[in-house]
Amino acid sequence: MIGMNLPDGLAPVADGLHLWAPAHTGTWGFANCLLITSGEEAALVDTPYDRVMTEALVAAAGSLLPAGGVRIIVNTHGNGDHTFGNGCFPGAEIIATKAGAEHLCHEPSPQQMHFLTHQTPADQPLGWYARRHFGRYRYEGVEAVPPTLTFSGRHELAVGDIQVELIEVGPAHSAGDLVVHFPGRGVVCAGDVLFAGDHPVHWNGPLANVVAACEAILALEPEVVVPGHGAVMTPRDVQCYVTYLRELEALIHSRHAAGFSADEAAADILGSGFHDQLGLPERIVILTAVEYRHLDGDTGEPDLVALAARAADWAYRNRGDD
Ligand SMILES: [Zn+2]
């Protein structure tokens, strides 16, 4: 299991913008967080997965933080690895999309994550997978703190002298994704619309919506794009990611038309070595199952744990010796 090895500093991205980038690939939960500081004001785009990580971020930020600390949080979407640290900033305004706030209802709670990582059978696929990829986090005592301000479409705010535009681009990765644009600074935070280094996971889909979200990011003409996970990207990297999504969409749709089940289609795509330089290949199982839901006209809420369990089954069957 990959340990924590958390960054002890923040990397400058632009004037007033600094990135806390855990940068581990091949596993789940290490999300990027962007600190915005100007004068006596500070805001944070996304919060880490647990209190230990959030305290590490605050310590790493050190003298960048004004005396009043972080007063505004933006959650790019409702997944716990971007929101469970919210409770470490009591009294902060927490901003998300209305759809993102409603999605919190369907996200596994900290208590459910603790159960999955501690009380499921360790020799069964889901218990094995949960411990391997989520067992390092401390979910005890974490309270999922919901947004205090929600919007649909667009929302603008100022952090000191820094103008911040929040643009809803979901449903794509999740029901309520937003991206954060800093006009004049050439920076966009994409949340989990974008992953670098690993196969992405998209719980809501369809993949065409994720492509559209990427195109909305590129239309902002950024120089630097911060993905939800992994290393900072250029617009060219985003273009390559769009190509990946379109290739995958075509592979899934053709197998659906040929009568494959979702799991058969995923196994076939994985067997072909699709982008096998990327980590977490089992996420193809989730991406395929989600795309099939749309192709089959299933409009119910996606069950995140059930989807993860299907990926865990594939990973368990294809595990190495470690
Ligand atoms: Zn994430």
XYZ file of C-alpha atoms and ligand atoms in Angstrom:
323
model
C 0.000 0.000 0.000
C 1.293 3.455 -0.891
C 1.940 5.481 2.268
C 1.126 9.118 2.745
C 4.392 10.965 1.842
C 2.514 14.236 1.761
C 4.069 17.370 0.255
C 5.552 19.720 2.851
C 5.225 22.773 0.650
C 2.974 24.332 -1.949
C 4.053 24.953 -5.540
C 3.485 28.397 -7.071
C 1.146 28.250 -10.076
C 0.546 31.971 -10.666
C 0.503 35.176 -8.628
C -1.537 34.360 -5.491
C -2.161 30.740 -6.509
C -0.300 27.824 -4.891
C -0.883 24.105 -5.382
C -0.797 21.345 -2.775
C -0.210 18.338 -5.015
C 0.107 14.909 -3.347
C 0.894 13.607 -6.877
C 0.666 9.891 -6.099
C -0.625 7.919 -9.065
C -1.746 4.287 -9.125
C -4.093 4.715 -6.190
C -7.177 6.616 -5.038
C -7.797 9.654 -2.858
C -4.782 11.967 -3.279
C -6.511 15.024 -4.723
C -4.965 18.360 -5.648
C -5.954 21.434 -3.615
C -5.300 25.006 -4.774
C -4.751 27.796 -2.273
C -5.788 31.317 -3.302
C -4.297 34.164 -1.258
C -4.509 37.921 -1.627
C -3.936 40.433 1.151
C -5.714 39.193 4.265
C -7.971 36.737 2.410
C -7.488 33.059 1.601
C -9.620 30.477 -0.161
C -9.090 26.817 -0.953
C -10.257 24.891 -4.012
C -11.109 21.423 -2.616
C -10.157 19.968 0.756
C -8.248 16.699 1.394
C -9.740 13.329 2.274
C -9.192 13.353 6.035
C -8.095 15.508 8.952
C -4.472 14.288 8.948
C -4.047 15.346 5.330
C -5.861 18.630 5.849
C -3.644 19.510 8.802
C -0.610 18.643 6.656
C -1.862 21.015 3.962
C -2.368 23.858 6.450
C 1.133 23.243 7.881
C 2.613 23.167 4.372
C 0.907 26.457 3.511
C 2.631 28.038 6.513
C 3.318 31.734 6.045
C 1.261 31.895 2.841
C -1.862 31.888 5.028
C -3.131 35.193 6.440
C -3.884 35.436 10.155
C -7.574 34.671 9.598
C -6.822 31.412 7.772
C -8.967 29.957 5.011
C -12.411 31.623 5.012
C -13.759 30.360 1.673
C -13.800 26.817 0.290
C -14.815 25.835 -3.226
C -15.713 22.162 -3.749
C -15.301 21.221 -7.421
C -17.688 18.282 -6.824
C -19.101 16.177 -4.021
C -16.666 13.225 -3.792
C -15.155 12.774 -0.328
C -11.553 13.075 -1.516
C -12.379 16.719 -2.387
C -14.722 17.562 0.510
C -14.075 15.556 3.695
C -11.573 18.185 4.898
C -14.304 20.869 4.865
C -14.931 20.361 8.590
C -11.376 21.446 9.417
C -12.321 25.051 8.540
C -15.169 25.913 10.915
C -17.159 28.965 9.882
C -15.836 28.992 6.316
C -18.176 29.672 3.420
C -18.346 26.438 1.394
C -19.363 26.951 -2.234
C -20.491 24.229 -4.643
C -23.035 23.736 -7.385
C -26.590 22.940 -6.356
C -26.299 19.608 -8.184
C -22.993 18.934 -6.415
C -24.619 19.555 -3.037
C -27.433 17.152 -3.852
C -24.901 14.538 -4.996
C -23.482 14.430 -1.451
C -26.518 12.322 -0.604
C -25.234 9.520 -2.832
C -21.559 9.665 -1.857
C -20.352 7.026 0.640
C -20.170 8.748 4.034
C -16.988 8.749 6.150
C -18.673 6.112 8.318
C -19.352 3.916 5.269
C -15.748 4.359 4.111
C -14.527 3.339 7.573
C -16.726 0.243 7.395
C -15.473 -0.626 3.895
C -11.825 -0.306 4.907
C -12.062 -2.041 8.299
C -15.090 -4.299 8.569
C -15.427 -5.966 5.175
C -13.657 -9.351 4.675
C -10.030 -8.598 3.751
C -9.776 -11.762 1.624
C -12.734 -10.813 -0.585
C -12.311 -8.476 -3.601
C -14.065 -5.388 -2.229
C -12.473 -5.606 1.223
C -9.060 -6.292 -0.301
C -9.409 -3.362 -2.718
C -10.801 -0.933 -0.130
C -7.906 -1.631 2.262
C -5.328 -1.391 -0.519
C -6.492 1.978 -1.874
C -8.396 3.629 1.006
C -6.987 1.966 4.134
C -4.430 4.752 4.672
C -7.105 7.387 5.353
C -8.608 8.112 8.772
C -12.356 8.351 8.384
C -13.108 8.136 12.112
C -14.418 11.445 13.416
C -14.775 12.967 9.940
C -18.085 14.743 9.443
C -19.171 15.416 5.879
C -19.837 19.168 5.983
C -22.141 20.293 3.158
C -21.901 23.542 1.175
C -23.216 26.757 2.705
C -23.698 28.491 -0.664
C -24.832 26.787 -3.852
C -25.421 28.021 -7.392
C -26.301 26.767 -10.855
C -24.565 27.928 -14.014
C -21.986 30.553 -13.015
C -20.862 32.235 -9.834
C -18.216 34.932 -9.412
C -16.316 35.905 -6.310
C -13.251 37.868 -5.326
C -10.536 36.691 -2.950
C -8.766 39.953 -2.113
C -7.761 41.295 -5.536
C -8.139 37.924 -7.298
C -11.208 37.425 -9.469
C -12.551 33.870 -9.423
C -15.156 32.445 -11.816
C -16.927 29.205 -10.964
C -18.411 27.541 -14.037
C -20.734 24.546 -13.792
C -19.734 21.886 -16.350
C -21.600 18.882 -14.943
C -23.098 16.428 -15.063
C -19.862 14.844 -16.291
C -17.504 13.253 -13.738
C -20.270 13.636 -11.145
C -23.728 15.176 -11.060
C -22.491 18.659 -10.141
C -18.984 19.400 -11.425
C -17.632 22.923 -11.555
C -14.345 24.294 -12.865
C -12.541 27.287 -11.385
C -11.247 29.953 -13.769
C -8.857 32.743 -12.849
C -9.264 35.394 -15.570
C -6.004 37.069 -16.499
C -3.913 34.383 -14.808
C -4.325 31.656 -17.441
C -5.227 29.027 -14.842
C -8.185 26.643 -14.607
C -8.824 24.064 -11.873
C -10.678 21.208 -13.523
C -11.572 19.011 -10.544
C -12.123 15.390 -11.538
C -13.188 16.218 -15.068
C -9.440 15.633 -15.609
C -7.032 13.008 -14.268
C -3.315 12.790 -15.072
C -1.228 9.620 -14.804
C -4.061 7.167 -14.146
C -7.124 6.072 -16.049
C -9.879 8.478 -14.979
C -13.045 7.507 -13.165
C -16.342 9.134 -14.099
C -19.354 8.201 -12.011
C -22.049 10.129 -13.855
C -21.089 10.379 -17.536
C -21.761 9.848 -20.302
C -18.253 10.238 -21.721
C -19.591 12.791 -24.239
C -20.388 15.073 -21.284
C -16.812 14.749 -20.002
C -15.540 15.653 -23.480
C -17.853 18.698 -23.490
C -16.530 19.729 -20.063
C -12.944 19.470 -21.369
C -13.886 21.604 -24.357
C -15.404 24.205 -22.028
C -12.049 24.297 -20.191
C -10.064 24.678 -23.426
C -12.405 27.485 -24.553
C -11.147 29.510 -21.551
C -7.692 29.405 -23.237
C -5.736 28.505 -20.099
C -1.970 28.089 -20.010
C -2.086 25.805 -16.967
C -4.822 23.304 -16.114
C -4.890 21.711 -12.664
C -6.497 18.249 -12.795
C -8.276 16.732 -9.809
C -5.486 14.170 -9.487
C -1.944 14.035 -10.862
C 0.461 16.500 -12.392
C -0.458 19.923 -13.775
C -1.436 19.811 -17.461
C -1.054 21.955 -20.559
C -3.873 22.522 -23.076
C -2.098 19.974 -25.288
C -2.371 17.388 -22.471
C -6.093 18.150 -22.238
C -6.429 17.561 -25.989
C -4.733 14.154 -25.600
C -7.135 13.325 -22.777
C -10.102 14.226 -25.006
C -8.691 11.851 -27.638
C -8.483 9.111 -24.991
C -12.126 9.713 -24.011
C -13.315 9.621 -27.619
C -11.354 6.400 -28.305
C -12.824 4.770 -25.218
C -16.349 5.912 -26.059
C -16.054 4.329 -29.544
C -14.695 1.051 -28.101
C -17.547 0.834 -25.565
C -20.292 1.772 -28.024
C -19.160 -0.779 -30.621
C -19.133 -3.556 -28.035
C -22.546 -2.516 -26.752
C -23.866 -2.706 -30.327
C -22.277 -6.154 -30.704
C -24.206 -7.460 -27.687
C -21.380 -7.658 -25.133
C -22.325 -7.252 -21.467
C -20.668 -4.275 -19.770
C -18.159 -6.470 -17.948
C -17.373 -8.426 -21.141
C -16.826 -5.145 -22.987
C -14.517 -3.818 -20.260
C -12.520 -7.073 -20.150
C -12.166 -6.991 -23.922
C -10.976 -3.357 -23.926
C -8.533 -4.052 -21.099
C -7.318 -7.184 -22.896
C -6.440 -5.059 -25.917
C -3.969 -3.063 -23.787
C -5.884 0.210 -24.058
C -3.526 2.982 -22.803
C -1.850 0.429 -20.531
C 0.844 2.904 -19.462
C -1.796 4.486 -17.175
C -2.466 3.357 -13.598
C -5.684 1.840 -12.212
C -6.829 -0.051 -15.347
C -9.793 -1.446 -13.376
C -11.422 1.986 -13.683
C -12.257 0.954 -17.273
C -14.777 -1.428 -15.680
C -16.515 1.536 -14.001
C -16.324 3.777 -17.088
C -17.845 1.019 -19.209
C -20.620 0.234 -16.722
C -21.524 3.941 -16.478
C -21.556 4.364 -20.266
C -23.776 1.275 -20.588
C -26.271 2.832 -18.141
C -26.691 5.744 -20.550
C -26.815 3.491 -23.635
C -29.480 1.383 -21.907
C -31.495 4.417 -20.811
C -31.037 3.703 -17.082
C -31.830 7.043 -15.415
C -31.528 5.894 -11.787
C -28.821 7.206 -9.466
C -25.420 5.521 -9.971
C -24.444 3.289 -7.032
C -20.799 4.228 -6.399
C -19.999 1.319 -4.093
C -21.546 -1.210 -6.468
C -19.538 0.260 -9.356
C -16.333 0.186 -7.282
C -17.062 -3.427 -6.329
C -17.115 -4.406 -10.016
C -13.724 -2.746 -10.522
C -12.418 -4.448 -7.360
C -13.476 -7.831 -8.764
C -11.443 -7.244 -11.910
C -8.424 -5.950 -9.947
C -8.577 -8.934 -7.567
C -8.674 -11.444 -10.417
C -5.754 -9.674 -12.148
C -3.671 -8.887 -9.048
C 0.045 -9.508 -8.915
C 1.957 -11.042 -6.020
C 2.125 -7.961 -3.773
Zn -11.131 12.845 -6.837
